[in-house]
Short mmCIF file of C-alpha atoms and ligand atoms in Angstrom, two decimals:
data_model
loop_
_atom_site.label_atom_id
_atom_site.label_comp_id
_atom_site.label_asym_id
_atom_site.label_seq_id
_atom_site.Cartn_x
_atom_site.Cartn_y
_atom_site.Cartn_z
CA MET A 1 27.50 9.04 2.23
CA ALA A 2 24.22 7.93 0.73
CA PRO A 3 21.24 8.54 3.09
CA PRO A 4 18.70 5.86 4.15
CA ILE A 5 15.56 6.10 2.02
CA VAL A 6 11.96 5.55 2.98
CA ILE A 7 9.53 4.99 0.06
CA LEU A 8 5.73 5.20 0.61
CA THR A 9 3.61 3.75 -2.18
CA GLY A 10 -0.09 3.84 -2.84
CA ALA A 11 -2.60 2.49 -5.30
CA GLY A 12 -1.37 4.67 -8.19
CA ILE A 13 1.80 2.56 -8.56
CA SER A 14 -0.27 -0.53 -9.34
CA ARG A 15 -2.78 1.31 -11.65
CA GLU A 16 -0.80 0.45 -14.74
CA SER A 17 -0.61 -3.20 -13.66
CA GLY A 18 -4.42 -3.26 -14.05
CA LEU A 19 -5.56 -2.64 -10.45
CA ALA A 20 -7.96 0.18 -9.68
CA THR A 21 -7.07 3.06 -7.37
CA PHE A 22 -9.48 4.14 -4.69
CA ARG A 23 -10.30 7.82 -5.14
CA ASP A 24 -9.89 8.37 -8.86
CA ALA A 25 -13.08 8.78 -10.90
CA ASP A 26 -12.96 5.09 -11.92
CA GLY A 27 -11.74 3.99 -8.48
CA ILE A 28 -13.03 1.46 -6.04
CA TRP A 29 -14.80 4.01 -3.86
CA ALA A 30 -16.84 5.09 -6.84
CA ARG A 31 -18.42 1.60 -6.88
CA HIS A 32 -18.39 0.65 -3.15
CA ARG A 33 -19.21 2.56 -0.02
CA ILE A 34 -16.36 2.60 2.51
CA GLU A 35 -18.80 2.06 5.33
CA ASP A 36 -20.16 -1.09 3.61
CA VAL A 37 -16.84 -2.80 2.94
CA ALA A 38 -13.89 -1.35 4.72
CA THR A 39 -14.67 -0.97 8.44
CA PRO A 40 -14.85 -3.48 11.28
CA GLN A 41 -18.49 -2.53 11.74
CA ALA A 42 -19.21 -3.46 8.08
CA PHE A 43 -17.68 -6.86 8.65
CA ALA A 44 -19.67 -7.48 11.85
CA ARG A 45 -22.90 -6.39 10.09
CA ASN A 46 -22.49 -8.16 6.80
CA PRO A 47 -19.48 -10.55 6.61
CA ASP A 48 -20.61 -12.09 3.34
CA LEU A 49 -20.66 -8.72 1.58
CA VAL A 50 -17.17 -7.81 2.83
CA GLN A 51 -15.69 -11.28 2.12
CA GLY A 52 -17.22 -11.03 -1.39
CA PHE A 53 -15.57 -7.61 -1.94
CA TYR A 54 -12.10 -8.98 -0.94
CA ASN A 55 -12.71 -12.37 -2.67
CA ALA A 56 -13.28 -10.55 -5.94
CA ARG A 57 -10.10 -8.53 -5.49
CA ARG A 58 -8.12 -11.59 -4.44
CA ALA A 59 -9.36 -13.40 -7.66
CA GLN A 60 -8.00 -10.47 -9.66
CA LEU A 61 -4.52 -11.24 -8.21
CA ARG A 62 -4.76 -14.77 -9.63
CA ASP A 63 -5.22 -13.28 -13.13
CA PRO A 64 -1.91 -13.90 -14.93
CA THR A 65 -2.18 -10.54 -16.71
CA ILE A 66 -1.81 -8.78 -13.35
CA GLN A 67 1.97 -8.40 -13.01
CA PRO A 68 4.40 -5.94 -11.31
CA ASN A 69 5.13 -3.08 -13.68
CA ALA A 70 8.26 -1.05 -14.51
CA ALA A 71 7.75 1.17 -11.41
CA HIS A 72 7.68 -1.88 -9.06
CA HIS A 73 10.76 -3.27 -10.73
CA ALA A 74 12.63 0.01 -10.55
CA LEU A 75 12.05 0.23 -6.76
CA ALA A 76 13.42 -3.33 -6.34
CA ARG A 77 16.49 -2.24 -8.32
CA LEU A 78 16.95 0.82 -6.12
CA GLU A 79 16.84 -1.35 -2.96
CA ALA A 80 19.38 -3.78 -4.46
CA LYS A 81 21.84 -1.05 -5.59
CA TRP A 82 21.50 1.85 -3.12
CA PRO A 83 24.36 1.79 -0.63
CA ALA A 84 22.22 2.56 2.40
CA PRO A 85 18.95 0.96 3.77
CA VAL A 86 15.83 1.42 1.57
CA THR A 87 12.57 0.70 3.34
CA LEU A 88 9.51 0.38 1.21
CA VAL A 89 6.30 1.12 3.16
CA THR A 90 3.28 0.26 0.99
CA GLN A 91 -0.32 0.96 1.64
CA ASN A 92 -1.13 -1.56 -1.08
CA ILE A 93 -2.37 -5.04 -0.23
CA ASP A 94 -1.63 -6.55 -3.71
CA GLY A 95 1.86 -8.06 -3.02
CA LEU A 96 3.23 -6.63 -6.26
CA HIS A 97 6.37 -5.09 -4.64
CA ALA A 98 7.54 -8.48 -3.27
CA ARG A 99 6.73 -10.10 -6.64
CA ALA A 100 8.95 -7.51 -8.32
CA GLY A 101 11.85 -8.43 -5.95
CA SER A 102 11.68 -5.82 -3.21
CA ARG A 103 12.69 -7.43 0.08
CA ASN A 104 12.46 -4.76 2.74
CA VAL A 105 8.68 -4.18 2.34
CA ILE A 106 6.27 -3.15 5.06
CA ALA A 107 2.65 -3.76 4.04
CA MET A 108 1.10 -1.28 6.47
CA HIS A 109 -2.54 -1.93 5.35
CA GLY A 110 -2.09 -5.73 5.27
CA GLU A 111 -1.88 -8.31 2.49
CA LEU A 112 -4.83 -9.57 0.39
CA GLN A 113 -3.37 -13.01 -0.05
CA LYS A 114 -3.36 -13.63 3.69
CA ALA A 115 -6.18 -14.47 6.10
CA ARG A 116 -6.29 -13.74 9.86
CA CYS A 117 -8.04 -15.99 12.35
CA LEU A 118 -10.34 -14.20 14.78
CA ALA A 119 -10.09 -17.15 17.12
CA CYS A 120 -6.35 -17.59 17.43
CA SER A 121 -4.94 -14.43 15.54
CA ALA A 122 -2.74 -16.66 13.30
CA VAL A 123 -2.04 -15.12 9.89
CA SER A 124 -2.02 -17.69 7.01
CA ILE A 125 -1.28 -17.54 3.29
CA TRP A 126 -4.72 -17.50 1.62
CA GLU A 127 -4.86 -17.17 -2.18
CA ASP A 128 -8.46 -18.40 -2.79
CA ASP A 129 -11.86 -17.19 -1.61
CA ILE A 130 -12.42 -16.95 2.15
CA THR A 131 -15.74 -18.84 2.47
CA ALA A 132 -18.18 -18.70 5.39
CA HIS A 133 -17.02 -22.01 6.78
CA ALA A 134 -13.24 -21.91 5.91
CA ALA A 135 -11.13 -23.41 8.71
CA CYS A 136 -8.07 -21.76 10.16
CA PRO A 137 -4.96 -23.80 9.20
CA ALA A 138 -3.44 -23.06 12.59
CA CYS A 139 -6.17 -23.79 15.10
CA GLY A 140 -8.89 -25.44 12.95
CA ALA A 141 -11.66 -23.08 13.96
CA ALA A 142 -14.24 -22.83 11.18
CA GLY A 143 -15.87 -19.63 9.93
CA ARG A 144 -13.45 -17.28 11.89
CA LEU A 145 -11.22 -16.05 9.13
CA ARG A 146 -11.13 -12.47 7.97
CA PRO A 147 -9.03 -10.72 5.26
CA HIS A 148 -5.66 -9.67 6.66
CA VAL A 149 -6.22 -6.05 5.78
CA VAL A 150 -6.46 -2.85 7.84
CA TRP A 151 -9.86 -1.20 7.76
CA PHE A 152 -10.76 2.34 8.78
CA GLY A 153 -10.56 2.66 12.56
CA GLU A 154 -7.93 -0.13 12.89
CA ILE A 155 -4.30 0.50 13.65
CA PRO A 156 -1.97 -0.04 10.63
CA LEU A 157 0.64 -2.82 10.90
CA GLU A 158 4.27 -2.49 11.99
CA MET A 159 3.96 1.18 13.01
CA GLU A 160 7.04 0.97 15.27
CA ARG A 161 9.25 -0.30 12.45
CA ILE A 162 7.84 2.41 10.14
CA GLU A 163 8.54 5.16 12.69
CA ALA A 164 12.06 3.88 13.21
CA ALA A 165 12.68 3.95 9.45
CA LEU A 166 11.14 7.42 9.12
CA ASP A 167 13.34 8.73 12.00
CA ALA A 168 16.46 7.49 10.29
CA CYS A 169 15.74 8.53 6.73
CA GLY A 170 17.37 11.30 4.71
CA ILE A 171 15.23 10.89 1.64
CA PHE A 172 11.43 10.26 1.65
CA ILE A 173 9.65 9.48 -1.59
CA ALA A 174 5.86 9.18 -1.87
CA ILE A 175 4.55 7.42 -5.01
CA GLY A 176 1.01 7.04 -6.38
CA THR A 177 -0.87 8.06 -3.19
CA SER A 178 -3.42 10.81 -2.80
CA GLY A 179 -2.29 11.45 0.77
CA GLN A 180 -5.78 11.39 2.12
CA VAL A 181 -5.51 8.44 4.57
CA TYR A 182 -3.70 8.73 7.87
CA PRO A 183 -1.32 7.87 9.37
CA ALA A 184 0.50 7.50 5.99
CA ALA A 185 -0.63 10.99 4.87
CA GLY A 186 1.27 12.48 7.83
CA PHE A 187 4.63 10.91 7.08
CA VAL A 188 5.81 13.78 4.94
CA GLN A 189 5.04 16.32 7.70
CA ALA A 190 6.91 14.09 10.17
CA VAL A 191 10.15 13.96 8.15
CA ARG A 192 10.23 17.10 6.01
CA ARG A 193 12.69 18.93 8.29
CA GLN A 194 15.23 16.12 8.30
CA ALA A 195 14.75 14.48 4.87
CA ARG A 196 14.53 15.55 1.23
CA CYS A 197 10.84 14.80 0.35
CA VAL A 198 9.86 13.88 -3.23
CA GLU A 199 6.40 13.28 -4.61
CA LEU A 200 6.01 11.08 -7.74
CA ASN A 201 2.33 10.97 -8.76
CA LEU A 202 0.18 11.17 -11.87
CA GLU A 203 -1.00 14.60 -10.84
CA GLU A 204 -0.74 17.16 -8.01
CA THR A 205 -2.21 16.12 -4.65
CA GLU A 206 -3.45 18.22 -1.78
CA GLY A 207 -0.09 17.61 -0.15
CA THR A 208 2.20 18.54 -3.03
CA ALA A 209 3.32 21.77 -1.39
CA LEU A 210 4.81 19.79 1.56
CA PHE A 211 7.33 18.09 -0.69
CA HIS A 212 10.62 19.61 -1.70
CA GLU A 213 10.34 18.17 -5.24
CA ALA A 214 7.41 16.79 -7.25
CA GLN A 215 7.25 15.08 -10.57
CA HIS A 216 3.93 14.25 -12.26
CA GLY A 217 3.19 11.55 -14.81
CA PRO A 218 2.46 7.85 -15.01
CA ALA A 219 4.39 5.79 -12.48
CA THR A 220 5.85 3.44 -15.11
CA GLN A 221 7.54 6.41 -16.79
CA ILE A 222 8.52 8.70 -13.96
CA VAL A 223 9.58 6.17 -11.34
CA PRO A 224 12.17 4.20 -13.47
CA ALA A 225 13.65 7.60 -14.66
CA PHE A 226 13.85 8.93 -11.10
CA VAL A 227 15.53 5.72 -9.84
CA GLU A 228 18.13 5.84 -12.66
CA ARG A 229 19.00 9.47 -11.71
CA MET A 230 19.26 8.45 -8.03
CA LEU A 231 21.58 5.55 -8.76
CA ALA A 232 23.77 7.73 -11.15
CA SER A 233 24.09 10.32 -8.42
CA CYS A 234 25.60 7.83 -5.97
CA GLY A 235 28.11 6.49 -8.44
C1 BJW B 301 -1.14 7.44 -10.25
C2 BJW B 301 -1.44 6.65 -11.37
C3 BJW B 301 -0.38 6.27 -12.15
C4 BJW B 301 -3.24 7.13 -10.46
N1 BJW B 301 0.92 6.63 -11.77
N2 BJW B 301 0.13 7.83 -9.96
C5 BJW B 301 -9.74 12.71 10.66
C6 BJW B 301 -8.44 13.29 10.52
C7 BJW B 301 -7.29 12.46 10.44
C8 BJW B 301 -7.44 11.10 10.48
C9 BJW B 301 -8.69 10.54 10.57
C10 BJW B 301 -9.84 11.38 10.65
N3 BJW B 301 -10.88 10.58 10.75
C11 BJW B 301 -10.49 9.32 10.69
C12 BJW B 301 -9.17 9.25 10.66
C13 BJW B 301 -8.32 8.10 10.59
C14 BJW B 301 -8.52 7.32 9.27
C15 BJW B 301 -8.31 8.29 8.11
O1 BJW B 301 -7.23 8.60 7.64
N4 BJW B 301 -9.40 8.83 7.50
C16 BJW B 301 -9.36 9.75 6.41
C17 BJW B 301 -10.19 9.36 5.26
C18 BJW B 301 -9.62 11.11 6.98
N5 BJW B 301 -7.39 6.30 9.24
C19 BJW B 301 -7.56 5.15 9.80
O2 BJW B 301 -8.60 4.82 10.33
C20 BJW B 301 -6.33 4.32 9.83
N6 BJW B 301 -6.00 3.90 11.15
C21 BJW B 301 -5.68 4.76 12.10
O3 BJW B 301 -5.53 5.98 11.84
O4 BJW B 301 -5.44 4.18 13.29
C22 BJW B 301 -5.07 5.02 14.39
C23 BJW B 301 -3.56 4.87 14.74
C24 BJW B 301 -2.64 5.08 13.72
C25 BJW B 301 -1.26 4.93 14.00
C26 BJW B 301 -0.89 4.62 15.29
C27 BJW B 301 -1.81 4.44 16.26
C28 BJW B 301 -3.22 4.57 15.98
C29 BJW B 301 -6.56 3.00 8.97
C30 BJW B 301 -6.63 3.31 7.49
C31 BJW B 301 -6.94 2.08 6.73
C32 BJW B 301 -7.09 2.35 5.23
N7 BJW B 301 -7.61 1.20 4.56
C33 BJW B 301 -7.80 1.14 3.14
C34 BJW B 301 -8.58 -0.03 2.72
C35 BJW B 301 -8.08 -1.34 3.25
C36 BJW B 301 -7.21 -2.09 2.32
C37 BJW B 301 -7.83 -2.30 0.94
O5 BJW B 301 -9.11 -2.63 0.87
O6 BJW B 301 -7.17 -2.23 -0.07
O7 BJW B 301 -6.53 1.32 2.52
S1 BJW B 301 -8.65 2.67 2.53
C38 BJW B 301 -7.68 2.82 1.04
O8 BJW B 301 -7.04 4.09 1.08
C39 BJW B 301 -6.61 1.73 1.15
C40 BJW B 301 -5.42 2.53 0.64
O9 BJW B 301 -4.24 1.86 1.13
C41 BJW B 301 -5.67 3.88 1.33
C42 BJW B 301 -4.79 4.94 0.59
O10 BJW B 301 -5.27 5.13 -0.70
P1 BJW B 301 -4.15 5.55 -1.84
O11 BJW B 301 -3.18 4.43 -2.01
O12 BJW B 301 -3.52 6.87 -1.51
O13 BJW B 301 -5.04 5.55 -3.16
P2 BJW B 301 -5.90 6.78 -3.82
O14 BJW B 301 -6.88 6.17 -4.73
O15 BJW B 301 -6.47 7.68 -2.76
O16 BJW B 301 -4.78 7.65 -4.59
C43 BJW B 301 -4.16 7.08 -5.75
C44 BJW B 301 -3.22 8.18 -6.27
O17 BJW B 301 -2.46 7.67 -7.36
C45 BJW B 301 -3.95 9.42 -6.78
O18 BJW B 301 -3.28 10.60 -6.34
C46 BJW B 301 -3.77 9.35 -8.32
O19 BJW B 301 -3.57 10.63 -8.96
C47 BJW B 301 -2.51 8.56 -8.40
N8 BJW B 301 -2.42 7.80 -9.67
N9 BJW B 301 -2.81 6.50 -11.42
C48 BJW B 301 1.01 7.47 -10.69
N10 BJW B 301 -0.56 5.49 -13.28
#
């Protein structure tokens, strides 16, 4: 019988769609300091700077040239064809997996095209800039919206659902993530005695030795080929 699969994706899967990773030489953290833009303290200190950082990245998502790539599409195909549950846990906030057709997606670090109200906690679709006076569509409070993303020191979203999927999985596949940010970086350790663990990444990571199998190369090449092999193996 085909085992349930958990897939963990990171910024590397969207690199060939035109979105920067974080820790590569040309990555986001080479241009911005984490403590300036990706902590609750940064937002409390300088909300305009933080909103500007996320507004610019949200604007990128409105660029019609930014589209899901062959790796995103291959994972949607795997979910549609695999005869057991496939749970896609993504650290990415770009929404490209859903746009490619994946349905069972957990966006553990949030979603860039949503805003969260600090007054009423409602989460709303938000595709434009969050301005200093923007009003919450749910409660009407003005100037209380923040990006619906998970900053350092905050608890990632849907951890119970993720833990249940990890507990049940027989195959764990990490794609395009450096494995440096917890708790996602710890998933392979949590499941490696019960599940076959595969790393698909451009290059080796500090965690490569923890996986039972690793393939290195651009996601748009290695992910579709891997998915086709998986689907062929289950008939
Ligand atoms: C390609 C490719 C191609 C390139 N094809 N591949 C000390 C020890 C342990 C933990 C901690 C610690 N001190 C603090 C912590 C906790 C902290 C943490 O992990 N810090 C570490 C830095 C040490 N974590 C947290 O604070 C988290 N919360 C938490 O732990 O809460 C406690 C708790 C948890 C669970 C239950 C109960 C309580 C929150 C982390 C939030 C991370 N947020 C960010 C930014 C917000 C969203 C955004 O702005 O986008 O999320 S940081 C940033 O890193 C972003 C990413 O999702 C995340 C991961 O990065 P990712 O995706 O791995 O990208 P890169 O750039 O690192 O790697 C890309 C990879 O792709 C590379 O390997 C390339 O080679 C590869 N690649 N091109 C294939 N074409």
